[in-house]
Short mmCIF file of C-alpha atoms in Angstrom, two decimals:
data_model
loop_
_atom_site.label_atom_id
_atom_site.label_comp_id
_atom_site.label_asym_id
_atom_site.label_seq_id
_atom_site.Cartn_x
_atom_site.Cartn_y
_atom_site.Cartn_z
CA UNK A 9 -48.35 -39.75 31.04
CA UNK A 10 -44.75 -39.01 28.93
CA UNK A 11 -43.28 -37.57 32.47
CA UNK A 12 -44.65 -40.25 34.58
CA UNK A 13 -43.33 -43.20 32.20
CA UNK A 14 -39.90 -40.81 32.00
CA UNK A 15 -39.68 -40.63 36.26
CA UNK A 16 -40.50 -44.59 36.04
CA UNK A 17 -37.85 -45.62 33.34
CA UNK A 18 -35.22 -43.46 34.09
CA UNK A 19 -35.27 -40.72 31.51
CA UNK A 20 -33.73 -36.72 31.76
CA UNK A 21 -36.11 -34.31 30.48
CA UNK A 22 -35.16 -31.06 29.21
CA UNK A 23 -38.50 -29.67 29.80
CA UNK A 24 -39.22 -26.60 27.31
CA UNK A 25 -41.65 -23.91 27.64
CA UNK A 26 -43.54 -23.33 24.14
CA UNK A 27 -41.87 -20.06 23.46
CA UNK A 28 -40.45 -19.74 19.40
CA UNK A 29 -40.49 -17.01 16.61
CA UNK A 30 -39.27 -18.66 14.36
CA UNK A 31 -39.23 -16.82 10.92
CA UNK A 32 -39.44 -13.46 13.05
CA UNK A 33 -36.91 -10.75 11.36
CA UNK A 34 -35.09 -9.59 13.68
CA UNK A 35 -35.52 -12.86 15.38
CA UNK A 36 -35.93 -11.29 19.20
CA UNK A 37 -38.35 -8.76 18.06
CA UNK A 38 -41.09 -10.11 20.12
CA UNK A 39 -38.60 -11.49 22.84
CA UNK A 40 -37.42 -7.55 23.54
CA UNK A 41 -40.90 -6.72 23.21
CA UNK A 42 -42.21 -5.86 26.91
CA UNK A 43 -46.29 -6.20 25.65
CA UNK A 44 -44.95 -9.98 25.18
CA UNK A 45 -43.68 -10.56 28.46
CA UNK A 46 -47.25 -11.92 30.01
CA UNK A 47 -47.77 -14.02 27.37
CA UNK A 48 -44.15 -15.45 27.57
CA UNK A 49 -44.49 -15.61 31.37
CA UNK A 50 -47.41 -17.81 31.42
CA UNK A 51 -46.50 -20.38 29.15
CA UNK A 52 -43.08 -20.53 30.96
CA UNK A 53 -44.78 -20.50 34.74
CA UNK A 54 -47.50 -22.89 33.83
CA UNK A 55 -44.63 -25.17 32.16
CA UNK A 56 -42.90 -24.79 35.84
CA UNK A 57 -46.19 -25.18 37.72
CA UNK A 58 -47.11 -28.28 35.88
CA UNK A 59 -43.83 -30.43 35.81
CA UNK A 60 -42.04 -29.25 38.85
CA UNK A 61 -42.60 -32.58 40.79
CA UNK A 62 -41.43 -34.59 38.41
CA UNK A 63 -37.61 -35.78 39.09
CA UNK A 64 -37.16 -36.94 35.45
CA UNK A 65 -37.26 -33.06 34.41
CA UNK A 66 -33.41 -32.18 35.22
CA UNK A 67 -32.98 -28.89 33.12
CA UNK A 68 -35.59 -26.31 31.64
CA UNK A 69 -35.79 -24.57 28.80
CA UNK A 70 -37.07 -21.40 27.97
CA UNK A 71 -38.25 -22.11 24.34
CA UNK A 72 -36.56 -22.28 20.67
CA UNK A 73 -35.66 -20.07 18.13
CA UNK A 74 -36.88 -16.81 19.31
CA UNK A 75 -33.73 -14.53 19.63
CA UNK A 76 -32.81 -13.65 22.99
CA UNK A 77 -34.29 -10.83 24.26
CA UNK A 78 -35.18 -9.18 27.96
CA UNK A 79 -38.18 -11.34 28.73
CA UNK A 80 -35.72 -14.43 28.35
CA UNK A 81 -34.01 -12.24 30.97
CA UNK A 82 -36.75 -11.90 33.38
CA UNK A 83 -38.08 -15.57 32.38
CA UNK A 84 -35.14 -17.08 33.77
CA UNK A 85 -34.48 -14.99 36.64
CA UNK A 86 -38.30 -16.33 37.43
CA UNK A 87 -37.50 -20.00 37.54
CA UNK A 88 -34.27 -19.53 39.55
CA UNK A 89 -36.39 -17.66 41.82
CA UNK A 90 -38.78 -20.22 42.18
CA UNK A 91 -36.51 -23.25 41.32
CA UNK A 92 -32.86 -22.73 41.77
CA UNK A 93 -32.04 -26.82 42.18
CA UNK A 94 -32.34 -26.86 38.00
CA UNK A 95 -30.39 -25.36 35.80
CA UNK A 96 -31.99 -23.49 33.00
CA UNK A 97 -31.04 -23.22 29.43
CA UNK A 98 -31.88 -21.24 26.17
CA UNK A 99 -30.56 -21.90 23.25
CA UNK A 100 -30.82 -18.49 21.91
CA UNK A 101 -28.54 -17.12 24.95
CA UNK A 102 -25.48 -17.87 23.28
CA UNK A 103 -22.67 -16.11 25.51
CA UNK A 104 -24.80 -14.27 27.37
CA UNK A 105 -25.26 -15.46 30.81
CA UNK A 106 -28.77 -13.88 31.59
CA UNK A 107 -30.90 -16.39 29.88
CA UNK A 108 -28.73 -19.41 29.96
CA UNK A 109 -26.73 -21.81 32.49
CA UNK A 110 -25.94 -24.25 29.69
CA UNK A 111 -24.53 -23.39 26.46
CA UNK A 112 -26.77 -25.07 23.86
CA UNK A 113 -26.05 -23.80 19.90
CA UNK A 114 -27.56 -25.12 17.32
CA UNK A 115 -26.15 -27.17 14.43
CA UNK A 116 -22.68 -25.45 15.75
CA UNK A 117 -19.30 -27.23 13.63
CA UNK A 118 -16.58 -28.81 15.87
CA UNK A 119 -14.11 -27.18 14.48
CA UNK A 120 -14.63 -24.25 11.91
CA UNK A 121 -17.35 -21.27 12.58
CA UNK A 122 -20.16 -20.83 10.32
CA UNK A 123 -19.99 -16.84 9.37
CA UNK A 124 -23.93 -16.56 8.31
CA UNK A 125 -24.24 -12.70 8.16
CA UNK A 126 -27.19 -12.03 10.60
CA UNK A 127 -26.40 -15.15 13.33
CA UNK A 128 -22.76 -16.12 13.41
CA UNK A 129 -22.44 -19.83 14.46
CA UNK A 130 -19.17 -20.47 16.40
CA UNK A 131 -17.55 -23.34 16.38
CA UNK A 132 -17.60 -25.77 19.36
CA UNK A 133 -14.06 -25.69 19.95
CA UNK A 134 -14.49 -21.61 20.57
CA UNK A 135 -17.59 -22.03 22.65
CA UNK A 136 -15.06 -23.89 25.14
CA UNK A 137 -11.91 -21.42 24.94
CA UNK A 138 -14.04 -18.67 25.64
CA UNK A 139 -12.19 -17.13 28.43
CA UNK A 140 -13.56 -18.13 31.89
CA UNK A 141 -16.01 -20.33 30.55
CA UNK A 142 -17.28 -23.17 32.64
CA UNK A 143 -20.55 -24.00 31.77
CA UNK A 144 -21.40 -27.18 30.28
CA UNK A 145 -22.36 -27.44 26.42
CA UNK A 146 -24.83 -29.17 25.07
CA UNK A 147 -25.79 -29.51 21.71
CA UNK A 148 -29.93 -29.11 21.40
CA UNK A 149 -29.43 -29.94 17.40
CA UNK A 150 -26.87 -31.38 15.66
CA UNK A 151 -28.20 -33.69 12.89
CA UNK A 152 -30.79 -32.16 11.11
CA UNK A 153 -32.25 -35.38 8.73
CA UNK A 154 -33.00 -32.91 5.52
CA UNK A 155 -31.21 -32.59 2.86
CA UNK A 156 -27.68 -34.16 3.10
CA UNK A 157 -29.45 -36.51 5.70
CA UNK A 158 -27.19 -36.82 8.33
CA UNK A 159 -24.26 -36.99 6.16
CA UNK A 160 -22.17 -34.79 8.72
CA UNK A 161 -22.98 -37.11 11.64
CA UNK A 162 -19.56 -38.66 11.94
CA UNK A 163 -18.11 -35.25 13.01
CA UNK A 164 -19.84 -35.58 16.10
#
């Protein structure tokens, strides 16, 4: 019913497969892990399968918080396969290009980088000078409501 009110009123989905480890250390150690790859695959082709024929869905995802690792790889080179009219992102594919046609941090500062020891955040400003960089960015969170409770939100 959500897509079908979405294609009715208008709406862009980013439609995201239900793929996350979070709390995983190292965070991709079940996204490098090739005995995960099935159960990855399904829940990403069944997400495909299910929503394709919806023209809301404009962009899809290939989960949240799971590292990147070489199923992402093969995950994405899947959809494009199947659907190359939609761009795919992943928020976890960072600069790499395998996994990702949109760059999407998370909770990345416009203009200082956040040096957390085991996942440097960049800033926004050095997503976009990257050199030869031309995809579009996108932040998938910004404004976390914890804590502080949006007290940052101005920056944005």
């Amino acid at each position: 019913l959500w897509y079908t009110l979405c294609d009715r009123y208008g709406l862009y989905v980013v439609d995201e497969a239900n793929i996350e480890t979070h709390g995983m250390v190292p965070m991709n150690r079940l996204t490098d892990d090739p005995r995960w790859l099935p159960a990855m695959s399904e829940r990403v082709t069944r997400m495909v399968q299910r929503d394709r024929n919806h023209p809301s869905v404009i962009i899809w995802s290939l989960g949240n918080e799971s590292g990147h690792g070489a199923n992402h790889d093969a995950l994405y080179r899947w959809i494009k396969s199947v659907d190359p009219s939609r761009p795919v992102q992943y928020e976890g594919g960072g600069a790499d290009t395998t996994a990702t046609d949109i760059i999407c941090p998370m909770y990345a500062r416009v203009d200082e980088d956040q040096p957390f020891p085991a996942v440097p955040k960049w800033s926004i400003k050095k997503w976009l000078s990257l050199p030869g960089e031309t995809r579009p960015l996108i932040l998938c969170e910004y404004a976390h409501a914890m804590g502080n409770s949006l007290g940052g939100f101005a920056k944005y």
